[in-house]
């Protein structure tokens, strides 16, 4: 590998000093961190803030020529360490690529650069009566390129699906500097292998996304939100199953346990009953006339099961205050604990209540506090392991991660998967053998090697090192 100053000065010469956050720059450290629960910090030699596909290709060409590792980065909101430059080298950030190039209401598509903030895209298309459904909780600061890289989900995934279902076309810079455009603008298309689907969710290990062609829908005319408060998780689980059996197709079906509620009680505008042990948040959308009927159906089902309270909201301001309670959970936990290991496991819907019971057992046995909430409609639970011990103490970390491993094992035991929406990155890389066979992992290694034979693009992510690891 060349000396640090060498790669920094070559990139500076090629792209100009304004594109480089180099040694000594106060912002350089920011590129060594993300939102993952890792205390480590991985300073890169420099970050390059590209403004075009041509610049991204130049970075990937230079890094391959000089054998320097390069780590792509969106907004840095990832929760699994996927954008951390663990091998040093260069961080290639797309944060400056923020143009919405086209919104076409006839074709129901938008063409965007990867640095566009997801919430900004949503507002822009909604202003034209259109709808981009994927809504990760971080939508006010995460970017669409990062969403595609992780195949992000969100509450509305229950009805509308995850990011992959909305990416029709991609422009991708490959390691070495080749530019690839793939996909289509049409609603349908089955010509050739689906490279677009293959790129989505690869966390920047196959290439760097520099443009996305996304699918839009007409904006639903109305939406309504209902919050059902129950005494415990099993009753909330029965309510969820009942609602689905009633044939209701909400766009959102969220659940939160008592620990999650207790952390937002004091902050939320909604006053939770003292004995609240679980909440279910349901959101429906469709024609304005049908909202009242759907809300009544949901309210009746909740009442039948002895809900402690049911709050129905149709006005945007009321709906915002219900959502505020849900969105407060993750930041409140982060504020209250020095360590928040959040695992976004996903189990078959019928096993949710059992999974929560298993998590309670793991918490009792390990003495580690937990809070569980998330996208119950998809079986996608955010199991947070919480502690106020010293995060730098290796014993504390071993204890936290061995509890996480128990959660993973229980998940797989119930037929689930390790990550429903946050990705694998660095934090889950060494656990995927719990779920996938060595054969499956090996085929993924070959796939990665096809796009990046040098192994220099986002090294150390997604796949465990080769070993006999099948259990
Ligand atoms: C959410 O749904 C996010 O709020 C964050 O995916 C989850 O902090 C978490 O565990
Ligand atoms: Zn989530």
Short mmCIF file of C-alpha atoms and ligand atoms in Angstrom, two decimals:
data_model
loop_
_atom_site.label_atom_id
_atom_site.label_comp_id
_atom_site.label_asym_id
_atom_site.label_seq_id
_atom_site.Cartn_x
_atom_site.Cartn_y
_atom_site.Cartn_z
CA UNK A 1 0.00 0.00 0.00
CA UNK A 2 1.24 3.53 -0.78
CA UNK A 3 1.82 6.03 1.98
CA UNK A 4 -1.24 8.00 3.16
CA UNK A 5 -0.03 11.31 1.82
CA UNK A 6 0.50 9.69 -1.56
CA UNK A 7 -3.15 8.66 -2.11
CA UNK A 8 -4.45 11.91 -0.62
CA UNK A 9 -2.31 14.06 -2.91
CA UNK A 10 -3.17 11.99 -6.00
CA UNK A 11 -6.89 12.34 -5.28
CA UNK A 12 -6.47 16.02 -4.58
CA UNK A 13 -4.70 16.51 -7.89
CA UNK A 14 -7.38 14.60 -9.79
CA UNK A 15 -10.53 15.97 -8.08
CA UNK A 16 -9.42 19.27 -6.57
CA UNK A 17 -8.83 20.13 -2.90
CA UNK A 18 -12.50 21.09 -2.34
CA UNK A 19 -13.47 17.42 -2.80
CA UNK A 20 -11.13 16.09 -0.10
CA UNK A 21 -11.50 15.93 3.67
CA UNK A 22 -7.91 15.09 4.46
CA UNK A 23 -5.56 14.57 7.42
CA UNK A 24 -5.89 17.29 10.05
CA UNK A 25 -9.38 18.32 8.86
CA UNK A 26 -11.80 18.62 11.79
CA UNK A 27 -14.47 16.58 9.96
CA UNK A 28 -12.25 13.64 9.05
CA UNK A 29 -13.11 11.71 12.25
CA UNK A 30 -16.83 11.82 11.34
CA UNK A 31 -16.09 9.47 8.44
CA UNK A 32 -14.77 6.86 10.86
CA UNK A 33 -18.12 6.53 12.66
CA UNK A 34 -21.76 5.73 11.91
CA UNK A 35 -24.86 4.92 13.97
CA UNK A 36 -23.79 1.38 14.85
CA UNK A 37 -23.33 0.37 18.49
CA UNK A 38 -19.56 -0.01 18.09
CA UNK A 39 -17.29 1.97 20.41
CA UNK A 40 -14.41 1.68 17.92
CA UNK A 41 -13.63 4.43 15.55
CA UNK A 42 -11.94 3.80 12.18
CA UNK A 43 -10.27 6.93 10.83
CA UNK A 44 -9.78 6.85 7.06
CA UNK A 45 -6.79 8.48 5.37
CA UNK A 46 -9.21 10.83 3.69
CA UNK A 47 -12.81 11.18 2.60
CA UNK A 48 -13.65 12.18 -0.96
CA UNK A 49 -16.95 14.02 -1.41
CA UNK A 50 -17.75 13.30 -5.04
CA UNK A 51 -20.19 15.39 -7.06
CA UNK A 52 -20.61 13.21 -10.15
CA UNK A 53 -20.37 9.66 -11.44
CA UNK A 54 -17.21 10.66 -13.32
CA UNK A 55 -15.57 11.66 -10.03
CA UNK A 56 -16.71 8.47 -8.29
CA UNK A 57 -15.24 6.42 -11.18
CA UNK A 58 -11.98 8.36 -10.91
CA UNK A 59 -11.72 7.53 -7.19
CA UNK A 60 -12.36 3.84 -7.84
CA UNK A 61 -9.82 3.80 -10.68
CA UNK A 62 -7.12 5.47 -8.59
CA UNK A 63 -7.79 3.29 -5.55
CA UNK A 64 -7.50 0.10 -7.60
CA UNK A 65 -4.34 1.29 -9.35
CA UNK A 66 -2.76 2.09 -5.99
CA UNK A 67 -4.30 -0.85 -4.11
CA UNK A 68 -5.95 1.38 -1.53
CA UNK A 69 -9.16 0.19 0.19
CA UNK A 70 -12.21 2.33 -0.47
CA UNK A 71 -15.42 2.46 1.55
CA UNK A 72 -18.59 3.98 0.06
CA UNK A 73 -20.73 6.10 2.38
CA UNK A 74 -24.16 7.72 2.15
CA UNK A 75 -25.44 9.79 5.08
CA UNK A 76 -23.67 7.68 7.73
CA UNK A 77 -26.95 6.69 9.40
CA UNK A 78 -26.36 2.94 9.04
CA UNK A 79 -26.72 0.87 12.20
CA UNK A 80 -24.46 -2.09 11.35
CA UNK A 81 -21.13 -0.47 10.52
CA UNK A 82 -21.52 -0.99 6.76
CA UNK A 83 -19.90 2.39 5.97
CA UNK A 84 -16.99 2.15 8.42
CA UNK A 85 -13.55 2.15 6.76
CA UNK A 86 -12.25 -0.78 8.80
CA UNK A 87 -9.18 -1.21 6.58
CA UNK A 88 -8.39 2.52 6.49
CA UNK A 89 -7.86 4.01 3.03
CA UNK A 90 -10.43 6.23 1.38
CA UNK A 91 -14.07 6.93 2.21
CA UNK A 92 -16.07 7.75 -0.93
CA UNK A 93 -19.03 9.86 0.16
CA UNK A 94 -22.01 10.62 -2.08
CA UNK A 95 -23.45 13.22 0.35
CA UNK A 96 -22.99 16.07 -2.16
CA UNK A 97 -24.92 14.30 -4.93
CA UNK A 98 -28.32 15.70 -3.93
CA UNK A 99 -30.08 16.42 -7.20
CA UNK A 100 -33.59 15.24 -7.94
CA UNK A 101 -33.14 15.09 -11.70
CA UNK A 102 -36.64 14.18 -12.78
CA UNK A 103 -40.10 13.43 -11.42
CA UNK A 104 -42.40 12.03 -14.09
CA UNK A 105 -46.07 11.66 -13.06
CA UNK A 106 -46.98 9.90 -16.31
CA UNK A 107 -44.32 7.20 -16.06
CA UNK A 108 -44.59 7.22 -12.24
CA UNK A 109 -40.84 7.40 -11.77
CA UNK A 110 -38.19 9.72 -10.37
CA UNK A 111 -34.50 9.91 -11.24
CA UNK A 112 -32.32 10.93 -8.32
CA UNK A 113 -28.76 11.17 -7.17
CA UNK A 114 -27.78 8.96 -4.22
CA UNK A 115 -27.26 11.78 -1.69
CA UNK A 116 -30.91 12.93 -1.84
CA UNK A 117 -32.39 12.72 1.66
CA UNK A 118 -35.25 10.21 1.65
CA UNK A 119 -37.72 12.58 3.35
CA UNK A 120 -36.88 15.32 0.82
CA UNK A 121 -37.71 12.98 -2.05
CA UNK A 122 -40.96 12.00 -0.35
CA UNK A 123 -42.05 15.62 0.07
CA UNK A 124 -41.05 16.49 -3.51
CA UNK A 125 -43.11 13.67 -5.01
CA UNK A 126 -46.05 14.19 -2.63
CA UNK A 127 -46.22 17.82 -3.78
CA UNK A 128 -47.10 16.37 -7.20
CA UNK A 129 -49.70 13.93 -5.85
CA UNK A 130 -47.26 11.01 -5.96
CA UNK A 131 -45.93 8.64 -3.31
CA UNK A 132 -42.57 7.03 -2.50
CA UNK A 133 -43.53 4.53 0.22
CA UNK A 134 -40.27 3.29 1.88
CA UNK A 135 -40.02 5.19 5.18
CA UNK A 136 -37.03 4.21 7.33
CA UNK A 137 -37.30 5.84 10.79
CA UNK A 138 -34.24 7.93 9.90
CA UNK A 139 -35.93 9.39 6.79
CA UNK A 140 -35.14 12.96 7.80
CA UNK A 141 -31.39 12.37 7.54
CA UNK A 142 -30.74 9.09 5.69
CA UNK A 143 -30.14 9.16 1.94
CA UNK A 144 -31.74 7.24 -0.88
CA UNK A 145 -28.38 5.78 -1.99
CA UNK A 146 -27.82 4.36 1.49
CA UNK A 147 -31.40 3.04 1.52
CA UNK A 148 -30.72 1.18 -1.74
CA UNK A 149 -27.34 -0.05 -0.45
CA UNK A 150 -28.97 -1.58 2.64
CA UNK A 151 -32.36 -2.36 1.08
CA UNK A 152 -33.91 -0.33 3.89
CA UNK A 153 -37.39 -1.02 5.19
CA UNK A 154 -39.59 1.01 7.52
CA UNK A 155 -43.09 0.84 9.01
CA UNK A 156 -44.91 1.11 5.66
CA UNK A 157 -43.04 -1.91 4.30
CA UNK A 158 -45.89 -4.03 5.65
CA UNK A 159 -48.19 -2.93 2.86
CA UNK A 160 -45.81 -1.46 0.31
CA UNK A 161 -42.62 -3.51 0.58
CA UNK A 162 -39.00 -2.47 1.06
CA UNK A 163 -36.64 -0.28 -0.98
CA UNK A 164 -35.73 -3.00 -3.52
CA UNK A 165 -39.29 -3.02 -4.82
CA UNK A 166 -38.97 0.66 -5.76
CA UNK A 167 -35.60 0.63 -7.54
CA UNK A 168 -36.12 0.09 -11.26
CA UNK A 169 -32.76 1.25 -12.53
CA UNK A 170 -29.27 2.05 -11.29
CA UNK A 171 -26.10 3.69 -12.41
CA UNK A 172 -23.18 2.10 -10.57
CA UNK A 173 -19.44 2.82 -10.57
CA UNK A 174 -17.46 -0.39 -10.34
CA UNK A 175 -14.08 -0.96 -8.72
CA UNK A 176 -11.49 0.14 -11.28
CA UNK A 177 -13.68 2.92 -12.67
CA UNK A 178 -16.11 1.25 -15.09
CA UNK A 179 -19.57 2.84 -15.20
CA UNK A 180 -22.54 0.48 -15.47
CA UNK A 181 -26.13 1.47 -16.20
CA UNK A 182 -28.74 -1.24 -15.69
CA UNK A 183 -32.47 -1.63 -15.22
CA UNK A 184 -35.46 -0.06 -16.93
CA UNK A 185 -37.96 2.79 -16.86
CA UNK A 186 -40.98 0.61 -17.54
CA UNK A 187 -43.36 -0.80 -14.95
CA UNK A 188 -42.63 -4.32 -16.12
CA UNK A 189 -39.49 -5.89 -17.58
CA UNK A 190 -37.98 -9.36 -17.50
CA UNK A 191 -35.21 -9.00 -20.06
CA UNK A 192 -32.00 -10.55 -18.81
CA UNK A 193 -30.81 -11.25 -15.28
CA UNK A 194 -31.94 -8.70 -12.72
CA UNK A 195 -28.71 -6.84 -11.99
CA UNK A 196 -30.57 -4.04 -10.24
CA UNK A 197 -32.08 -6.38 -7.65
CA UNK A 198 -28.62 -7.94 -7.30
CA UNK A 199 -27.00 -4.60 -6.44
CA UNK A 200 -29.64 -3.44 -3.97
CA UNK A 201 -28.76 -4.50 -0.44
CA UNK A 202 -25.08 -5.18 -1.09
CA UNK A 203 -23.96 -2.36 1.22
CA UNK A 204 -21.48 -0.88 -1.24
CA UNK A 205 -19.50 -4.09 -1.61
CA UNK A 206 -20.24 -4.54 -5.35
CA UNK A 207 -20.09 -0.93 -6.56
CA UNK A 208 -20.99 2.66 -5.76
CA UNK A 209 -24.49 3.81 -6.74
CA UNK A 210 -24.40 7.20 -8.49
CA UNK A 211 -27.96 7.43 -9.84
CA UNK A 212 -31.26 5.72 -9.10
CA UNK A 213 -34.45 5.42 -11.10
CA UNK A 214 -37.20 4.87 -8.55
CA UNK A 215 -40.76 3.72 -8.93
CA UNK A 216 -43.55 5.94 -7.58
CA UNK A 217 -47.21 5.34 -6.79
CA UNK A 218 -50.18 7.70 -6.79
CA UNK A 219 -50.46 9.24 -3.34
CA UNK A 220 -53.22 7.58 -1.28
CA UNK A 221 -55.97 10.16 -0.80
CA UNK A 222 -56.29 9.67 2.97
CA UNK A 223 -54.71 7.89 5.92
CA UNK A 224 -55.73 7.26 9.53
CA UNK A 225 -53.73 6.11 12.53
CA UNK A 226 -54.93 4.14 15.54
CA UNK A 227 -52.98 3.51 18.72
CA UNK A 228 -54.17 0.53 20.77
CA UNK A 229 -52.81 0.23 24.31
CA UNK A 230 -52.80 -3.20 25.93
CA UNK A 231 -51.86 -4.66 29.30
CA UNK A 232 -49.28 -7.06 27.87
CA UNK A 233 -47.57 -8.34 24.72
CA UNK A 234 -49.61 -11.56 24.33
CA UNK A 235 -52.87 -9.53 24.22
CA UNK A 236 -51.32 -7.11 21.73
CA UNK A 237 -50.20 -10.13 19.68
CA UNK A 238 -53.75 -11.51 19.69
CA UNK A 239 -55.03 -8.12 18.51
CA UNK A 240 -52.53 -8.10 15.62
CA UNK A 241 -53.51 -11.61 14.52
CA UNK A 242 -57.21 -10.78 14.86
CA UNK A 243 -56.90 -7.65 12.73
CA UNK A 244 -55.13 -9.56 9.99
CA UNK A 245 -57.70 -12.34 10.11
CA UNK A 246 -60.43 -9.69 9.74
CA UNK A 247 -58.94 -9.07 6.29
CA UNK A 248 -57.64 -5.62 7.17
CA UNK A 249 -54.62 -4.55 5.14
CA UNK A 250 -53.07 -1.69 7.11
CA UNK A 251 -50.01 0.03 5.72
CA UNK A 252 -48.40 -0.01 9.16
CA UNK A 253 -48.64 -2.51 12.01
CA UNK A 254 -46.18 -1.66 14.78
CA UNK A 255 -45.66 -3.07 18.25
CA UNK A 256 -43.75 -1.82 21.29
CA UNK A 257 -43.26 -3.51 24.66
CA UNK A 258 -43.49 -2.11 28.20
CA UNK A 259 -39.81 -1.18 28.46
CA UNK A 260 -40.09 0.85 25.24
CA UNK A 261 -43.26 2.59 26.49
CA UNK A 262 -41.66 3.40 29.86
CA UNK A 263 -38.81 5.17 28.08
CA UNK A 264 -41.09 7.53 26.15
CA UNK A 265 -43.80 8.09 28.79
CA UNK A 266 -42.41 11.35 30.14
CA UNK A 267 -41.67 12.83 26.71
CA UNK A 268 -44.70 11.84 24.70
CA UNK A 269 -47.64 14.24 24.27
CA UNK A 270 -49.91 11.20 24.49
CA UNK A 271 -50.41 10.16 28.15
CA UNK A 272 -49.98 6.40 28.38
CA UNK A 273 -52.14 4.56 30.95
CA UNK A 274 -50.06 3.64 34.03
CA UNK A 275 -50.46 -0.10 33.41
CA UNK A 276 -49.65 0.02 29.66
CA UNK A 277 -47.68 -3.14 28.85
CA UNK A 278 -47.72 -3.01 25.02
CA UNK A 279 -48.88 -0.77 22.22
CA UNK A 280 -50.00 -1.56 18.71
CA UNK A 281 -49.87 1.23 16.15
CA UNK A 282 -52.00 0.70 13.08
CA UNK A 283 -52.18 2.96 10.06
CA UNK A 284 -54.58 2.50 7.18
CA UNK A 285 -54.79 4.39 3.91
CA UNK A 286 -57.21 4.61 0.98
CA UNK A 287 -60.27 6.62 -0.02
CA UNK A 288 -61.28 9.28 2.51
CA UNK A 289 -64.80 7.78 2.84
CA UNK A 290 -63.46 4.41 3.94
CA UNK A 291 -61.24 5.77 6.74
CA UNK A 292 -64.00 6.03 9.35
CA UNK A 293 -65.16 2.48 8.71
CA UNK A 294 -61.64 1.06 8.90
CA UNK A 295 -60.90 2.95 12.10
CA UNK A 296 -64.08 1.63 13.69
CA UNK A 297 -63.14 -1.91 12.71
CA UNK A 298 -59.70 -1.53 14.29
CA UNK A 299 -61.12 0.19 17.39
CA UNK A 300 -63.72 -2.55 17.89
CA UNK A 301 -61.15 -5.32 17.64
CA UNK A 302 -58.92 -3.54 20.19
CA UNK A 303 -61.86 -2.96 22.56
CA UNK A 304 -62.98 -6.58 22.30
CA UNK A 305 -59.58 -7.62 23.56
CA UNK A 306 -59.80 -5.30 26.53
CA UNK A 307 -57.57 -2.52 25.23
CA UNK A 308 -56.71 -0.06 28.03
CA UNK A 309 -57.09 2.80 25.58
CA UNK A 310 -57.68 3.33 21.88
CA UNK A 311 -56.72 6.58 20.20
CA UNK A 312 -57.87 7.19 16.63
CA UNK A 313 -56.37 10.01 14.56
CA UNK A 314 -57.26 11.21 11.08
CA UNK A 315 -56.06 14.81 11.10
CA UNK A 316 -52.40 15.22 10.08
CA UNK A 317 -51.53 16.98 13.39
CA UNK A 318 -53.14 14.24 15.51
CA UNK A 319 -51.44 11.56 13.43
CA UNK A 320 -48.09 13.29 13.86
CA UNK A 321 -48.44 13.20 17.64
CA UNK A 322 -49.15 9.44 17.60
CA UNK A 323 -46.13 8.91 15.36
CA UNK A 324 -44.05 11.13 17.56
CA UNK A 325 -44.44 8.60 20.39
CA UNK A 326 -43.25 5.75 18.14
CA UNK A 327 -40.35 7.70 16.68
CA UNK A 328 -39.20 8.74 20.15
CA UNK A 329 -38.41 5.17 21.19
CA UNK A 330 -35.04 4.72 19.49
CA UNK A 331 -33.57 8.15 20.39
CA UNK A 332 -34.88 7.87 23.99
CA UNK A 333 -33.14 4.55 24.47
CA UNK A 334 -29.96 5.97 23.02
CA UNK A 335 -30.15 8.88 25.44
CA UNK A 336 -30.81 6.68 28.47
CA UNK A 337 -28.05 4.10 27.96
CA UNK A 338 -24.33 4.19 27.24
CA UNK A 339 -24.66 0.94 25.29
CA UNK A 340 -27.56 0.23 22.93
CA UNK A 341 -27.00 -2.90 20.87
CA UNK A 342 -29.96 -2.92 18.50
CA UNK A 343 -30.64 -6.08 16.57
CA UNK A 344 -33.31 -5.92 13.88
CA UNK A 345 -34.22 -9.57 13.86
CA UNK A 346 -37.17 -10.84 11.83
CA UNK A 347 -39.30 -13.86 12.74
CA UNK A 348 -42.33 -15.41 11.06
CA UNK A 349 -45.31 -13.31 12.17
CA UNK A 350 -46.87 -16.19 14.11
CA UNK A 351 -43.77 -16.43 16.33
CA UNK A 352 -43.59 -12.80 17.48
CA UNK A 353 -45.04 -13.33 20.96
CA UNK A 354 -42.79 -16.37 21.48
CA UNK A 355 -39.75 -14.35 20.37
CA UNK A 356 -40.56 -11.62 22.87
CA UNK A 357 -40.84 -14.26 25.61
CA UNK A 358 -37.43 -15.66 24.59
CA UNK A 359 -35.92 -12.18 24.74
CA UNK A 360 -37.37 -11.72 28.26
CA UNK A 361 -35.74 -14.99 29.25
CA UNK A 362 -32.36 -13.95 27.81
CA UNK A 363 -32.65 -10.65 29.67
CA UNK A 364 -33.44 -12.41 32.98
CA UNK A 365 -30.58 -14.88 32.55
CA UNK A 366 -27.95 -12.34 31.50
CA UNK A 367 -29.14 -9.42 33.65
CA UNK A 368 -29.08 -7.20 30.54
CA UNK A 369 -32.03 -4.81 30.15
CA UNK A 370 -33.97 -5.01 26.89
CA UNK A 371 -36.57 -2.98 25.03
CA UNK A 372 -38.34 -4.43 22.02
CA UNK A 373 -40.35 -2.57 19.42
CA UNK A 374 -40.72 -2.55 15.68
CA UNK A 375 -42.54 -3.60 12.60
CA UNK A 376 -44.73 -6.42 13.91
CA UNK A 377 -46.63 -6.73 10.64
CA UNK A 378 -43.40 -8.00 9.08
CA UNK A 379 -42.22 -9.89 12.19
CA UNK A 380 -39.32 -7.41 12.19
CA UNK A 381 -38.48 -6.67 15.84
CA UNK A 382 -35.91 -4.19 17.13
CA UNK A 383 -34.46 -6.04 20.09
CA UNK A 384 -32.37 -3.52 21.98
CA UNK A 385 -29.87 -4.77 24.56
CA UNK A 386 -29.14 -1.94 26.95
CA UNK A 387 -26.50 -1.16 29.54
CA UNK A 388 -24.92 1.72 31.36
CA UNK A 389 -21.66 -0.11 31.94
CA UNK A 390 -18.46 1.16 30.41
CA UNK A 391 -18.61 0.48 26.63
CA UNK A 392 -14.81 0.36 26.45
CA UNK A 393 -14.59 -2.49 28.98
CA UNK A 394 -13.89 -5.68 26.97
CA UNK A 395 -15.79 -7.83 29.51
CA UNK A 396 -18.88 -5.68 29.17
CA UNK A 397 -18.70 -5.94 25.39
CA UNK A 398 -18.27 -9.69 25.49
CA UNK A 399 -21.32 -9.93 27.74
CA UNK A 400 -23.43 -7.73 25.41
CA UNK A 401 -22.44 -9.55 22.25
CA UNK A 402 -22.91 -12.97 23.78
CA UNK A 403 -26.46 -11.90 24.72
CA UNK A 404 -26.89 -10.70 21.12
CA UNK A 405 -25.74 -14.12 19.94
CA UNK A 406 -28.38 -15.76 22.14
CA UNK A 407 -30.99 -13.49 20.54
CA UNK A 408 -29.74 -14.52 17.07
CA UNK A 409 -29.84 -18.20 17.98
CA UNK A 410 -33.41 -17.88 19.30
CA UNK A 411 -34.39 -16.03 16.11
CA UNK A 412 -33.04 -18.75 13.85
CA UNK A 413 -34.58 -21.39 16.07
CA UNK A 414 -38.00 -19.82 15.45
CA UNK A 415 -37.44 -19.79 11.68
CA UNK A 416 -36.31 -16.16 11.51
CA UNK A 417 -33.49 -14.14 10.01
CA UNK A 418 -30.77 -11.99 11.63
CA UNK A 419 -31.60 -8.73 9.89
CA UNK A 420 -34.95 -7.53 8.59
CA UNK A 421 -33.83 -4.09 7.45
CA UNK A 422 -30.59 -2.69 8.90
CA UNK A 423 -28.20 -5.00 7.05
CA UNK A 424 -25.17 -7.08 8.01
CA UNK A 425 -22.25 -4.65 7.70
CA UNK A 426 -19.66 -5.29 10.35
CA UNK A 427 -21.77 -6.06 13.40
CA UNK A 428 -23.57 -9.16 12.08
CA UNK A 429 -20.88 -10.42 9.70
CA UNK A 430 -19.52 -12.97 12.15
CA UNK A 431 -22.95 -14.34 13.04
CA UNK A 432 -24.42 -15.08 9.64
CA UNK A 433 -23.20 -18.69 9.83
CA UNK A 434 -25.87 -19.15 12.52
CA UNK A 435 -28.45 -18.71 9.78
CA UNK A 436 -26.79 -19.59 6.48
CA UNK A 437 -24.86 -22.68 5.40
CA UNK A 438 -21.18 -22.47 4.47
CA UNK A 439 -22.25 -23.30 0.91
CA UNK A 440 -24.59 -20.31 0.76
CA UNK A 441 -21.90 -18.07 2.25
CA UNK A 442 -19.30 -19.39 -0.21
CA UNK A 443 -21.54 -18.59 -3.22
CA UNK A 444 -21.91 -15.07 -1.86
CA UNK A 445 -18.10 -14.78 -1.64
CA UNK A 446 -17.84 -15.82 -5.31
CA UNK A 447 -20.47 -13.29 -6.25
CA UNK A 448 -18.60 -10.53 -4.44
CA UNK A 449 -15.32 -11.61 -6.11
CA UNK A 450 -16.94 -11.26 -9.53
CA UNK A 451 -17.69 -7.55 -8.99
CA UNK A 452 -14.62 -6.78 -6.94
CA UNK A 453 -11.81 -9.31 -7.53
CA UNK A 454 -9.37 -7.03 -5.70
CA UNK A 455 -11.43 -7.19 -2.51
CA UNK A 456 -10.60 -3.52 -1.95
CA UNK A 457 -14.18 -2.23 -2.16
CA UNK A 458 -15.69 -1.95 1.32
CA UNK A 459 -13.50 -4.74 2.69
CA UNK A 460 -14.39 -6.64 5.85
CA UNK A 461 -18.14 -6.35 5.45
CA UNK A 462 -21.12 -8.66 5.05
CA UNK A 463 -19.24 -11.95 4.78
CA UNK A 464 -17.22 -13.75 7.43
CA UNK A 465 -13.63 -14.73 6.64
CA UNK A 466 -13.31 -18.23 5.14
CA UNK A 467 -13.37 -20.94 7.81
CA UNK A 468 -15.27 -24.10 8.61
CA UNK A 469 -18.12 -22.43 10.41
CA UNK A 470 -21.23 -24.43 9.72
CA UNK A 471 -22.83 -25.62 12.97
C1 LIG B 1 -36.78 2.12 13.82
O1 LIG B 1 -37.63 1.39 13.29
C2 LIG B 1 -35.35 2.02 13.39
O2 LIG B 1 -37.09 2.97 14.67
C3 LIG B 1 -34.35 2.03 14.54
O3 LIG B 1 -35.16 0.96 12.51
C4 LIG B 1 -34.39 0.82 15.42
O4 LIG B 1 -33.04 1.83 17.17
C5 LIG B 1 -33.55 0.82 16.70
O5 LIG B 1 -33.44 -0.27 17.28
ZN1 LIG B 2 -37.05 -0.13 11.98
#
